[in-house]
Structures are given as C-alpha cells and as structure tokens.
Amino acid sequence: TSMRGRTLTYQIFPFSFREFLKAKEIKVLLHLSSREKSLILNAFREYFIYGGYPETIIYPQEREKILAEILEVTIYKDVIERAKVRNVKVLRILIDSIIVSKEFSINKFYNYLKSMGIKVGRNVLYQYVSYLEDAFFSFMLRKFSYSYIKAEQSIPKPYIIDNGFFLIKNLEDKSKLMENLVFIELLRRGKDVAYYSEGREIDFLIKEGKKVKSLIQVSYDINNFNTKEREIKSLIKGNEDLKCKNLIVITWDYENEEIINGKKIIFIPLWKWLLKN
C-alpha cells in the first residue's frame, strides 16, 4: 500500500515478429535480396507455428515441451493458486474450449458442461474467464457498437496470447492461426479493437475514440475466387456503413492494391504486415 501511486505498469508480450528476427540475428532491410527474403520467410513460418516465447527460440529442440510447461505454469501459478480455483477440471475444459472456438458463449459452454454431468454455476464460469484474461492467457474480443451495453452483451471471439499453444493442442487451422497472430499484434501496437458484424462480418475494426480508422480482413485462401469475393463484399459493406476508407486484407502471400467499386483495397502478406510500424 505504501507504493500505491508510485508504480509504472508495462505490458510484456511474447516476441513480435521483428523481435523474433532480431533474436535469430536476421536483419530486416529496406530492400531485400532473394536470399534475405527467403531467410525471413523461413523464420516467419517458424514464428507462425511455434509463436514468440523467448525460451522456444533459445531451445528449439524442446519447443513443444516448453510451451506445454508454460501453459501449466499459467494455469497453476497465475490462475489456480492465485485465484484459489477449486474446480480445476472445469478450468482445463474451459481453456481447451477457448483455444478451439471461433466464438465463445458462456451460456453455451454452461449447457455443454451440464450435458456432461458437470455442475458449475454460470457466475463461476464468468470468474474463470476473467482469471484467464487477468493472467494474459486469453482475450475476449467484443462486437463493435456505438452502444457500450450492446458491445458488452455481444458474443465475444476468443484469442490467445501465443500461437504456440495451438500447436500443443494439435490445432492446425491456418486461418485461425493467422487471425490470432493479427489480433495479438494489434494489441501489441496498442490499438482499440473490435469485430464488426452487421449482415457481413469483418475480423477487425480499429477505433480511435468514436471514429473507425481501419477495417481488416484476414484470409489465408485469398486466391480462391469465392473467398476473395466474400472478403471484398464485407469490406465494402463496412465502408458504406462506417464511412471508413482504410480497407485492408491480410493474406498469406498475395500482395496488391485494387480499386473495386471505387474503393481502394490493400492486400498485404501477413509477414510484411507484421514488419510494418
């Protein structure tokens, strides 16, 4: 208590992609030779799957074991012991559900546990979710609304602190991994983020106060015509609804600027976007 008001708070994330490259002594130059680009792309594929915890770079042979132990420490040290969690089984099921889910409804999760014969109160589940957020393991992204109450009542989309945890849970959905990496990078950059869903969904909406600054779609398979058309239609609708001109599609490897229905849409590969700013 004697230190109250005399502290500074910093948020420390696992390595960004730029920090990951620095740790591996790979330089990012303004103009890349084919060899330099190849080194960066190989490092990106590693970062994409194994994440950015420093220990996994120092001891690459032990990566999966290290990630599993970090998850255990997150559960036991930061959540179970600190919050005095009694129902460890429910917490473990909750973590697995957050990792694999595209959306997370506590009511649906409550009913799922009930169907398995597991008794737990809804308020306890809300507490457990908040404990995981406090431990910086997971984040619940809310839907954009000018109404605070509507935003808070929306069904959130869950994201986790590091892509490496998908690996130890044997989840290989590249679209989900891409989206998770983009969300964590937006947090790292201090952005105010929501998702948008009015008829069509947009993965990320960036706000500054009441103003919408950017709309971002994340797409692994943008070379598929139907996928590209869907992503573009969502952005154009978002542009019309929100009067936002900064429209971005983060892709796996496609890069271009296209004018579609009079709107400029920027397509940028994920590795390049991660190195911006």
GROMACS .gro file of C-alpha atoms in nm, residues 82-274:
model
  193
   82ARG     CA    1  -0.363  -1.708  -0.715
   83ALA     CA    2  -0.742  -1.716  -0.756
   84LYS     CA    3  -0.786  -2.026  -0.537
   85VAL     CA    4  -0.975  -2.207  -0.815
   86ARG     CA    5  -1.145  -2.520  -0.684
   87ASN     CA    6  -1.281  -2.681  -0.997
   88VAL     CA    7  -0.958  -2.749  -1.187
   89LYS     CA    8  -1.129  -2.987  -1.430
   90VAL     CA    9  -1.371  -2.717  -1.547
   91LEU     CA   10  -1.086  -2.469  -1.588
   92ARG     CA   11  -0.895  -2.714  -1.810
   93ILE     CA   12  -1.203  -2.779  -2.025
   94LEU     CA   13  -1.258  -2.404  -2.045
   95ILE     CA   14  -0.903  -2.343  -2.168
   96ASP     CA   15  -0.937  -2.612  -2.436
   97SER     CA   16  -1.270  -2.464  -2.545
   98ILE     CA   17  -1.128  -2.111  -2.568
   99ILE     CA   18  -0.836  -2.236  -2.780
  100VAL     CA   19  -1.052  -2.414  -3.038
  101SER     CA   20  -1.360  -2.187  -3.050
  102LYS     CA   21  -1.431  -1.918  -3.307
  103GLU     CA   22  -1.692  -1.763  -3.074
  104PHE     CA   23  -1.734  -1.821  -2.704
  105SER     CA   24  -2.069  -1.808  -2.528
  106ILE     CA   25  -2.065  -1.879  -2.155
  107ASN     CA   26  -2.430  -1.989  -2.174
  108LYS     CA   27  -2.347  -2.247  -2.444
  109PHE     CA   28  -2.041  -2.361  -2.252
  110TYR     CA   29  -2.251  -2.391  -1.935
  111ASN     CA   30  -2.505  -2.608  -2.120
  112TYR     CA   31  -2.222  -2.818  -2.265
  113LEU     CA   32  -2.085  -2.887  -1.917
  114LYS     CA   33  -2.436  -2.963  -1.793
  115SER     CA   34  -2.482  -3.221  -2.071
  116MET     CA   35  -2.162  -3.390  -1.947
  117GLY     CA   36  -2.298  -3.404  -1.592
  118ILE     CA   37  -2.057  -3.138  -1.465
  119LYS     CA   38  -2.217  -2.898  -1.221
  120VAL     CA   39  -2.085  -2.542  -1.208
  121GLY     CA   40  -2.254  -2.202  -1.178
  122ARG     CA   41  -2.259  -1.950  -1.461
  123ASN     CA   42  -2.108  -1.685  -1.234
  124VAL     CA   43  -1.816  -1.916  -1.160
  125LEU     CA   44  -1.756  -1.954  -1.536
  126TYR     CA   45  -1.757  -1.575  -1.578
  127GLN     CA   46  -1.498  -1.557  -1.300
  128TYR     CA   47  -1.279  -1.825  -1.461
  129VAL     CA   48  -1.284  -1.641  -1.795
  130SER     CA   49  -1.181  -1.319  -1.621
  131TYR     CA   50  -0.899  -1.503  -1.438
  132LEU     CA   51  -0.759  -1.624  -1.772
  133GLU     CA   52  -0.777  -1.271  -1.910
  134ASP     CA   53  -0.604  -1.134  -1.598
  135ALA     CA   54  -0.329  -1.393  -1.648
  136PHE     CA   55  -0.282  -1.265  -2.006
  137PHE     CA   56  -0.363  -1.608  -2.148
  138SER     CA   57  -0.681  -1.524  -2.338
  139PHE     CA   58  -0.868  -1.218  -2.463
  140MET     CA   59  -1.236  -1.180  -2.548
  141LEU     CA   60  -1.295  -0.953  -2.848
  142ARG     CA   61  -1.634  -0.782  -2.847
  143LYS     CA   62  -1.852  -0.679  -3.138
  144PHE     CA   63  -1.838  -0.313  -3.242
  145SER     CA   64  -2.130  -0.098  -3.139
  146TYR     CA   65  -2.170   0.268  -3.059
  147SER     CA   66  -2.367   0.142  -2.758
  148TYR     CA   67  -2.141   0.020  -2.474
  149ILE     CA   68  -2.417  -0.207  -2.340
  150LYS     CA   69  -2.474  -0.374  -2.679
  151ALA     CA   70  -2.100  -0.427  -2.724
  152GLU     CA   71  -2.069  -0.587  -2.380
  153GLN     CA   72  -2.371  -0.810  -2.441
  154SER     CA   73  -2.237  -0.940  -2.773
  155ILE     CA   74  -2.092  -1.290  -2.808
  156PRO     CA   75  -1.713  -1.246  -2.798
  157LYS     CA   76  -1.446  -1.402  -3.019
  158PRO     CA   77  -1.163  -1.558  -2.815
  159TYR     CA   78  -0.791  -1.515  -2.889
  160ILE     CA   79  -0.487  -1.643  -2.702
  161ILE     CA   80  -0.153  -1.487  -2.620
  162ASP     CA   81   0.070  -1.705  -2.840
  163ASN     CA   82   0.027  -1.925  -3.148
  164GLY     CA   83   0.245  -2.195  -2.992
  165PHE     CA   84  -0.043  -2.304  -2.770
  166PHE     CA   85  -0.240  -2.409  -3.079
  167LEU     CA   86   0.046  -2.643  -3.164
  168ILE     CA   87   0.039  -2.830  -2.834
  169LYS     CA   88  -0.339  -2.869  -2.871
  170ASN     CA   89  -0.287  -3.010  -3.225
  171LEU     CA   90  -0.485  -2.731  -3.391
  172GLU     CA   91  -0.356  -2.664  -3.743
  173ASP     CA   92  -0.622  -2.431  -3.885
  174LYS     CA   93  -0.404  -2.177  -4.071
  175SER     CA   94  -0.687  -1.923  -4.095
  176LYS     CA   95  -0.733  -1.930  -3.717
  177LEU     CA   96  -0.358  -1.903  -3.657
  178MET     CA   97  -0.335  -1.604  -3.892
  179GLU     CA   98  -0.626  -1.428  -3.727
  180ASN     CA   99  -0.483  -1.490  -3.379
  181LEU     CA  100  -0.142  -1.353  -3.481
  182VAL     CA  101  -0.300  -1.037  -3.624
  183PHE     CA  102  -0.509  -0.978  -3.311
  184ILE     CA  103  -0.211  -1.011  -3.075
  185GLU     CA  104  -0.006  -0.777  -3.295
  186LEU     CA  105  -0.287  -0.519  -3.287
  187LEU     CA  106  -0.287  -0.542  -2.906
  188ARG     CA  107   0.090  -0.508  -2.903
  189ARG     CA  108   0.056  -0.189  -3.107
  190GLY     CA  109  -0.193  -0.053  -2.855
  191LYS     CA  110  -0.491  -0.049  -3.090
  192ASP     CA  111  -0.853  -0.029  -2.975
  193VAL     CA  112  -1.001  -0.334  -3.150
  194ALA     CA  113  -1.345  -0.485  -3.205
  195TYR     CA  114  -1.502  -0.708  -3.466
  196TYR     CA  115  -1.785  -0.594  -3.691
  197SER     CA  116  -2.093  -0.798  -3.775
  198GLU     CA  117  -2.392  -0.640  -3.942
  199GLY     CA  118  -2.507  -0.882  -4.209
  200ARG     CA  119  -2.143  -0.948  -4.303
  201GLU     CA  120  -1.854  -0.997  -4.063
  202ILE     CA  121  -1.524  -0.809  -4.058
  203ASP     CA  122  -1.248  -0.964  -3.850
  204PHE     CA  123  -1.105  -0.645  -3.702
  205LEU     CA  124  -1.224  -0.289  -3.670
  206ILE     CA  125  -0.974  -0.034  -3.537
  207LYS     CA  126  -1.114   0.261  -3.341
  208GLU     CA  127  -0.979   0.591  -3.219
  209GLY     CA  128  -1.236   0.728  -2.981
  210LYS     CA  129  -1.568   0.719  -3.167
  211LYS     CA  130  -1.401   0.715  -3.510
  212VAL     CA  131  -1.340   0.398  -3.712
  213LYS     CA  132  -0.989   0.417  -3.858
  214SER     CA  133  -0.937   0.079  -4.029
  215LEU     CA  134  -1.124  -0.234  -4.135
  216ILE     CA  135  -0.916  -0.550  -4.160
  217GLN     CA  136  -0.998  -0.891  -4.302
  218VAL     CA  137  -0.763  -1.187  -4.256
  219SER     CA  138  -0.770  -1.451  -4.528
  220TYR     CA  139  -0.543  -1.749  -4.587
  221ASP     CA  140  -0.701  -1.862  -4.914
  222ILE     CA  141  -0.750  -1.529  -5.094
  223ASN     CA  142  -0.661  -1.692  -5.428
  224ASN     CA  143  -0.995  -1.873  -5.412
  225PHE     CA  144  -1.244  -1.658  -5.609
  226ASN     CA  145  -1.537  -1.716  -5.372
  227THR     CA  146  -1.326  -1.635  -5.067
  228LYS     CA  147  -1.189  -1.317  -5.221
  229GLU     CA  148  -1.536  -1.203  -5.328
  230ARG     CA  149  -1.672  -1.265  -4.976
  231GLU     CA  150  -1.392  -1.069  -4.807
  232ILE     CA  151  -1.427  -0.778  -5.050
  233LYS     CA  152  -1.807  -0.758  -5.012
  234SER     CA  153  -1.769  -0.748  -4.633
  235LEU     CA  154  -1.518  -0.462  -4.652
  236ILE     CA  155  -1.726  -0.264  -4.898
  237LYS     CA  156  -2.034  -0.300  -4.677
  238GLY     CA  157  -1.826  -0.191  -4.379
  239ASN     CA  158  -1.704   0.108  -4.578
  240GLU     CA  159  -2.060   0.207  -4.660
  241ASP     CA  160  -2.188   0.156  -4.303
  242LEU     CA  161  -1.900   0.320  -4.117
  243LYS     CA  162  -1.753   0.566  -4.373
  244CYS     CA  163  -1.409   0.410  -4.328
  245LYS     CA  164  -1.175   0.428  -4.628
  246ASN     CA  165  -0.879   0.229  -4.492
  247LEU     CA  166  -0.966  -0.122  -4.613
  248ILE     CA  167  -0.709  -0.399  -4.568
  249VAL     CA  168  -0.696  -0.771  -4.642
  250ILE     CA  169  -0.408  -0.953  -4.470
  251THR     CA  170  -0.321  -1.257  -4.680
  252TRP     CA  171  -0.075  -1.544  -4.671
  253ASP     CA  172   0.122  -1.441  -4.980
  254TYR     CA  173  -0.091  -1.221  -5.211
  255GLU     CA  174   0.004  -0.855  -5.244
  256ASN     CA  175  -0.171  -0.586  -5.445
  257GLU     CA  176  -0.376  -0.268  -5.436
  258GLU     CA  177  -0.710  -0.299  -5.614
  259ILE     CA  178  -0.987  -0.049  -5.689
  260ILE     CA  179  -1.321  -0.228  -5.653
  261ASN     CA  180  -1.650  -0.036  -5.684
  262GLY     CA  181  -1.449   0.282  -5.646
  263LYS     CA  182  -1.295   0.165  -5.316
  264LYS     CA  183  -0.922   0.104  -5.271
  265ILE     CA  184  -0.845  -0.226  -5.101
  266ILE     CA  185  -0.492  -0.309  -4.990
  267PHE     CA  186  -0.385  -0.675  -4.996
  268ILE     CA  187  -0.072  -0.742  -4.791
  269PRO     CA  188   0.102  -1.068  -4.686
  270LEU     CA  189   0.098  -1.133  -4.313
  271TRP     CA  190   0.477  -1.138  -4.275
  272LYS     CA  191   0.505  -0.794  -4.437
  273TRP     CA  192   0.222  -0.651  -4.228
  274LEU     CA  193   0.389  -0.777  -3.910
   0.00000   0.00000   0.00000
